[in-house]
Amino acid sequence: MEDVRVVTKLVPNGLAASSHNAVSRAKESGPLDAWRAVSRTRPVLERAELLQKQKDKAEVWRLSGRPRGDCVIAKRCRLVEADREELVYSSVLPRIGMATGQYLGRVDAGDGRTAWLFVKELLGVPYDAEEQLHRDLAAAWLSALHAAAREAPAVTELPDVGPPRYRPMLEDLVRTLAQASLNEELGRSDLEVIDQAASCCHEVLELWPRIERAVRRLPQTLVHGSFSRRNMVVIPTSGQPVLGVFDWGAAGCGVPARDLLKLVDPKIAGSVAIYWRRFPELAPSDQDLLVAVGRLVRAVEHMSWVAPGRHHPSVEEPMRRLAAHGAQLVAARDVLLRLV
């Protein structure tokens, strides 16, 4: 886009618009060319609409034909993420009866780093946490996924997303906090937040072996990893509506703590009592342990994201977020001290 802006300063408006359109067409041809490489006898798709693109994130397109009928979602992502999603779509979900989106194939992007994945678009209404039906569907779907995937062999081929994944992240966070405490631009209140967060991180690290031993008795299953409103729709049917969930790029194998915590988040507000029905063997203390571990790993993850922000000239927002996530870490630590 920077090249286009330079051109607009040097050429007449008509030529600048032509150059911009050429760049847009070139970008749109990427997913369309990739689709042609895998579609073969499938319907010809001629239009590409960019739905999502963020720096260092996947880009997502909607591909459609004329007249517009069923659409295809094209996602370009890192190879490791593509491997993960392909395994879930092709080898896990169909075998446990949880497939809602039709997987249509994959092709490498040719850069040695990324690949294109294609799935049929799920048509439905956006998830609304204010709707009781939506909340019940979310809890029932997540419970069914975690219960059914416990026996799916392919799940063990996914990366471990349990507590062992987060320990290196926590250790790196401790080092980052120690470095941030040397920043002379921070005020006394900022340094207090950092000191409190660092102290809690050290305590959690000492507690970590006990946490890992405790979760071994909990269910090991398929974890979605990004169970959120933006990755789900409610699909109307002739009977009961069903929940459609997509974007498995963060999926893995482990205790379902991270997914479960999303379920109790106000943005989803799922009916947790419905979730536990498929896990009658779990005592209330085990249920509390799952939620606490979910709160712990989310706090560690989010604190790791905002920690580098303290080196930015404007530290107010990163420090506010660090304090909020630090409070969640303290709450999780207090529960885990009692349970493990």
C-alpha positions as semicolon CSV with decimal commas, in nm:
position;residue;x (nm);y (nm);z (nm)
1;M;0,000;0,000;0,000
2;E;0,293;0,237;0,053
3;D;0,383;0,211;-0,316
4;V;0,029;0,310;-0,411
5;R;0,039;0,617;-0,188
6;V;0,366;0,730;-0,352
7;V;0,217;0,686;-0,699
8;T;-0,087;0,898;-0,615
9;K;0,143;1,193;-0,553
10;L;0,320;1,161;-0,885
11;V;0,052;1,076;-1,142
12;P;-0,294;1,207;-1,233
13;N;-0,588;1,078;-1,032
14;G;-0,710;0,848;-1,307
15;L;-0,375;0,671;-1,337
16;A;-0,341;0,651;-0,960
17;A;-0,683;0,487;-0,933
18;S;-0,585;0,248;-1,210
19;S;-0,267;0,152;-1,022
20;H;-0,462;0,103;-0,700
21;N;-0,717;-0,118;-0,878
22;A;-0,438;-0,323;-1,031
23;V;-0,290;-0,385;-0,684
24;S;-0,633;-0,482;-0,551
25;R;-0,688;-0,724;-0,839
26;A;-0,345;-0,876;-0,780
27;K;-0,427;-0,936;-0,416
28;E;-0,765;-1,089;-0,500
29;S;-0,605;-1,322;-0,753
30;G;-0,404;-1,491;-0,476
31;P;-0,690;-1,681;-0,310
32;L;-0,866;-1,734;-0,643
33;D;-0,556;-1,887;-0,803
34;A;-0,505;-2,105;-0,497
35;W;-0,869;-2,219;-0,516
36;R;-0,830;-2,315;-0,883
37;A;-0,533;-2,531;-0,785
38;V;-0,747;-2,744;-0,553
39;S;-1,102;-2,706;-0,687
40;R;-1,075;-2,890;-1,021
41;T;-1,436;-2,992;-1,093
42;R;-1,586;-2,775;-0,819
43;P;-1,783;-2,458;-0,905
44;V;-1,584;-2,174;-1,057
45;L;-1,542;-1,887;-0,813
46;E;-1,464;-1,546;-0,956
47;R;-1,485;-1,295;-0,674
48;A;-1,274;-1,256;-0,360
49;E;-1,372;-1,041;-0,063
50;L;-1,115;-0,975;0,209
51;L;-1,267;-1,043;0,552
52;Q;-0,966;-1,023;0,782
53;K;-0,601;-0,933;0,758
54;Q;-0,376;-0,828;1,043
55;K;-0,002;-0,793;1,065
56;D;0,158;-1,132;1,132
57;K;-0,189;-1,290;1,135
58;A;-0,380;-1,506;0,891
59;E;-0,566;-1,344;0,605
60;V;-0,921;-1,463;0,541
61;W;-1,121;-1,424;0,219
62;R;-1,474;-1,508;0,105
63;L;-1,480;-1,654;-0,246
64;S;-1,800;-1,649;-0,449
65;G;-1,925;-1,699;-0,802
66;R;-2,189;-1,553;-1,027
67;P;-2,472;-1,579;-0,946
68;R;-2,374;-1,594;-0,584
69;G;-2,451;-1,925;-0,421
70;D;-2,258;-2,115;-0,158
71;C;-1,938;-1,936;-0,070
72;V;-1,596;-2,070;0,020
73;I;-1,376;-1,931;0,296
74;A;-1,007;-1,915;0,200
75;K;-0,758;-1,874;0,481
76;R;-0,387;-1,815;0,435
77;C;-0,184;-1,898;0,744
78;R;0,149;-2,033;0,863
79;L;0,230;-2,392;0,772
80;V;0,221;-2,509;1,134
81;E;-0,125;-2,360;1,173
82;A;-0,239;-2,509;0,842
83;D;-0,116;-2,854;0,950
84;R;-0,314;-2,822;1,271
85;E;-0,638;-2,713;1,106
86;E;-0,613;-2,972;0,831
87;L;-0,573;-3,249;1,088
88;V;-0,875;-3,128;1,285
89;Y;-1,098;-3,083;0,981
90;S;-1,003;-3,405;0,802
91;S;-0,915;-3,654;1,076
92;V;-1,078;-3,550;1,403
93;L;-1,412;-3,375;1,363
94;P;-1,566;-3,617;1,109
95;R;-1,474;-3,918;1,324
96;I;-1,638;-3,779;1,637
97;G;-1,947;-3,648;1,457
98;M;-1,872;-3,282;1,521
99;A;-1,802;-3,158;1,167
100;T;-2,019;-2,858;1,075
101;G;-1,808;-2,696;0,806
102;Q;-1,710;-2,891;0,494
103;Y;-1,334;-2,904;0,448
104;L;-1,245;-2,846;0,082
105;G;-0,868;-2,878;0,068
106;R;-0,533;-2,712;0,104
107;V;-0,255;-2,585;-0,118
108;D;0,084;-2,439;-0,025
109;A;0,119;-2,070;-0,103
110;G;0,461;-2,122;-0,264
111;D;0,659;-1,907;-0,022
112;G;0,773;-2,194;0,199
113;R;0,602;-2,036;0,502
114;T;0,226;-2,031;0,443
115;A;-0,057;-2,234;0,295
116;W;-0,418;-2,179;0,183
117;L;-0,700;-2,369;0,351
118;F;-1,053;-2,387;0,208
119;V;-1,378;-2,461;0,392
120;K;-1,741;-2,409;0,300
121;E;-1,878;-2,095;0,462
122;L;-2,107;-2,153;0,759
123;L;-2,424;-1,947;0,722
124;G;-2,600;-1,840;1,039
125;V;-2,664;-1,555;1,278
126;P;-2,391;-1,405;1,498
127;Y;-2,356;-1,547;1,847
128;D;-2,535;-1,334;2,106
129;A;-2,456;-1,384;2,474
130;E;-2,786;-1,213;2,562
131;E;-2,977;-1,507;2,409
132;Q;-3,033;-1,799;2,646
133;L;-3,060;-2,040;2,352
134;H;-2,718;-1,931;2,224
135;R;-2,562;-1,974;2,568
136;D;-2,709;-2,323;2,601
137;L;-2,587;-2,418;2,252
138;A;-2,234;-2,301;2,333
139;A;-2,218;-2,506;2,654
140;A;-2,368;-2,816;2,493
141;W;-2,141;-2,796;2,187
142;L;-1,822;-2,748;2,388
143;S;-1,916;-3,026;2,627
144;A;-1,993;-3,263;2,338
145;L;-1,662;-3,179;2,170
146;H;-1,452;-3,237;2,479
147;A;-1,634;-3,558;2,571
148;A;-1,627;-3,713;2,222
149;A;-1,265;-3,621;2,143
150;R;-1,127;-3,795;2,452
151;E;-1,119;-4,121;2,256
152;A;-1,008;-3,982;1,919
153;P;-0,656;-4,112;1,837
154;A;-0,568;-3,827;1,598
155;V;-0,605;-3,575;1,882
156;T;-0,276;-3,687;2,034
157;E;-0,100;-3,576;1,713
158;L;-0,185;-3,214;1,796
159;P;0,051;-3,001;2,006
160;D;0,019;-3,006;2,383
161;V;-0,181;-2,705;2,498
162;G;-0,191;-2,799;2,866
163;P;0,013;-2,638;3,147
164;P;0,351;-2,756;3,005
165;R;0,298;-2,522;2,710
166;Y;0,270;-2,220;2,938
167;R;0,565;-2,275;3,170
168;P;0,827;-2,136;2,923
169;M;0,592;-1,843;2,864
170;L;0,579;-1,778;3,238
171;E;0,957;-1,804;3,272
172;D;1,002;-1,555;2,988
173;L;0,749;-1,325;3,153
174;V;0,954;-1,327;3,475
175;R;1,261;-1,215;3,280
176;T;1,065;-0,946;3,097
177;L;0,923;-0,808;3,420
178;A;1,271;-0,794;3,576
179;Q;1,397;-0,598;3,277
180;A;1,093;-0,366;3,280
181;S;1,152;-0,279;3,645
182;L;1,474;-0,105;3,536
183;N;1,284;0,137;3,310
184;E;1,348;0,483;3,459
185;E;1,042;0,627;3,280
186;L;0,803;0,432;3,502
187;G;0,648;0,588;3,808
188;R;0,623;0,444;4,158
189;S;0,273;0,302;4,103
190;D;0,388;0,133;3,779
191;L;0,681;-0,025;3,956
192;E;0,450;-0,152;4,230
193;V;0,232;-0,322;3,968
194;I;0,539;-0,483;3,812
195;D;0,677;-0,595;4,148
196;Q;0,345;-0,750;4,249
197;A;0,313;-0,928;3,915
198;A;0,671;-1,055;3,932
199;S;0,624;-1,180;4,289
200;C;0,310;-1,370;4,192
201;C;0,483;-1,519;3,886
202;H;0,764;-1,651;4,107
203;E;0,511;-1,810;4,343
204;V;0,326;-1,971;4,052
205;L;0,653;-2,108;3,914
206;E;0,722;-2,276;4,247
207;L;0,368;-2,415;4,240
208;W;0,393;-2,535;3,879
209;P;0,504;-2,898;3,941
210;R;0,207;-2,947;4,170
211;I;-0,026;-2,797;3,907
212;E;0,101;-3,035;3,640
213;R;0,058;-3,336;3,870
214;A;-0,295;-3,228;3,963
215;V;-0,420;-3,188;3,604
216;R;-0,307;-3,537;3,505
217;R;-0,626;-3,676;3,655
218;L;-0,840;-3,440;3,446
219;P;-0,974;-3,510;3,094
220;Q;-0,723;-3,484;2,808
221;T;-0,905;-3,395;2,489
222;L;-0,928;-3,173;2,182
223;V;-0,902;-2,806;2,280
224;H;-1,029;-2,549;2,031
225;G;-0,796;-2,282;2,168
226;S;-0,987;-1,984;2,031
227;F;-1,344;-2,050;2,138
228;S;-1,489;-1,701;2,098
229;R;-1,787;-1,520;1,948
230;R;-1,600;-1,426;1,633
231;N;-1,542;-1,794;1,555
232;M;-1,899;-1,920;1,589
233;V;-2,242;-1,877;1,433
234;V;-2,583;-2,016;1,522
235;I;-2,716;-2,209;1,222
236;P;-3,094;-2,238;1,176
237;T;-3,227;-2,583;1,083
238;S;-3,570;-2,740;1,041
239;G;-3,545;-2,841;1,407
240;Q;-3,319;-2,713;1,682
241;P;-3,056;-2,458;1,573
242;V;-2,698;-2,580;1,588
243;L;-2,374;-2,406;1,672
244;G;-2,115;-2,381;1,397
245;V;-1,756;-2,327;1,511
246;F;-1,455;-2,258;1,289
247;D;-1,091;-2,141;1,300
248;W;-0,898;-2,434;1,449
249;G;-0,555;-2,278;1,405
250;A;-0,490;-2,273;1,781
251;A;-0,624;-2,626;1,845
252;G;-0,431;-2,875;2,052
253;C;-0,446;-3,163;2,295
254;G;-0,468;-3,113;2,670
255;V;-0,701;-3,036;2,957
256;P;-0,992;-2,819;2,833
257;A;-0,924;-2,543;3,085
258;R;-0,865;-2,268;2,826
259;D;-1,187;-2,343;2,639
260;L;-1,385;-2,376;2,959
261;L;-1,273;-2,036;3,081
262;K;-1,398;-1,883;2,757
263;L;-1,734;-2,046;2,824
264;V;-1,770;-1,864;3,156
265;D;-1,656;-1,533;3,005
266;P;-1,940;-1,273;2,991
267;K;-1,893;-1,246;2,614
268;I;-2,011;-1,607;2,581
269;A;-2,173;-1,672;2,920
270;G;-2,245;-2,035;2,847
271;S;-2,454;-2,246;3,083
272;V;-2,177;-2,423;3,273
273;A;-2,420;-2,666;3,438
274;I;-2,497;-2,801;3,090
275;Y;-2,126;-2,845;3,021
276;W;-2,064;-3,060;3,331
277;R;-2,338;-3,310;3,243
278;R;-2,102;-3,508;3,021
279;F;-1,838;-3,523;3,294
280;P;-2,019;-3,676;3,594
281;E;-1,692;-3,823;3,721
282;L;-1,551;-3,479;3,796
283;A;-1,590;-3,371;4,157
284;P;-1,666;-3,005;4,234
285;S;-1,300;-2,959;4,329
286;D;-1,195;-3,090;3,985
287;Q;-1,434;-2,847;3,821
288;D;-1,285;-2,562;4,025
289;L;-0,937;-2,682;3,928
290;L;-1,017;-2,669;3,556
291;V;-1,153;-2,316;3,582
292;A;-0,857;-2,200;3,794
293;V;-0,604;-2,348;3,549
294;G;-0,789;-2,178;3,264
295;R;-0,773;-1,846;3,448
296;L;-0,405;-1,902;3,519
297;V;-0,295;-1,978;3,164
298;R;-0,504;-1,696;3,021
299;A;-0,348;-1,448;3,263
300;V;0,003;-1,568;3,177
301;E;-0,071;-1,548;2,806
302;H;-0,220;-1,199;2,821
303;M;0,051;-1,066;3,051
304;S;0,309;-1,193;2,803
305;W;0,135;-1,001;2,525
306;V;0,133;-0,667;2,710
307;A;0,469;-0,700;2,885
308;P;0,679;-0,561;2,595
309;G;0,443;-0,261;2,579
310;R;0,605;-0,111;2,888
311;H;0,900;-0,009;2,673
312;H;0,669;0,203;2,457
313;P;0,672;0,579;2,525
314;S;0,307;0,558;2,629
315;V;0,286;0,305;2,914
316;E;-0,054;0,389;3,059
317;E;-0,261;0,133;2,867
318;P;-0,010;-0,156;2,890
319;M;0,025;-0,096;3,264
320;R;-0,352;-0,089;3,311
321;R;-0,385;-0,421;3,131
322;L;-0,091;-0,569;3,321
323;A;-0,256;-0,478;3,650
324;A;-0,588;-0,632;3,544
325;H;-0,433;-0,958;3,424
326;G;-0,206;-0,965;3,727
327;A;-0,515;-0,958;3,949
328;Q;-0,650;-1,259;3,758
329;L;-0,320;-1,438;3,811
330;V;-0,339;-1,371;4,185
331;A;-0,697;-1,504;4,198
332;A;-0,597;-1,820;4,013
333;R;-0,294;-1,870;4,237
334;D;-0,508;-1,845;4,551
335;V;-0,749;-2,112;4,427
336;L;-0,470;-2,342;4,311
337;L;-0,291;-2,316;4,644
338;R;-0,603;-2,466;4,799
339;L;-0,657;-2,736;4,535
340;V;-0,311;-2,870;4,449
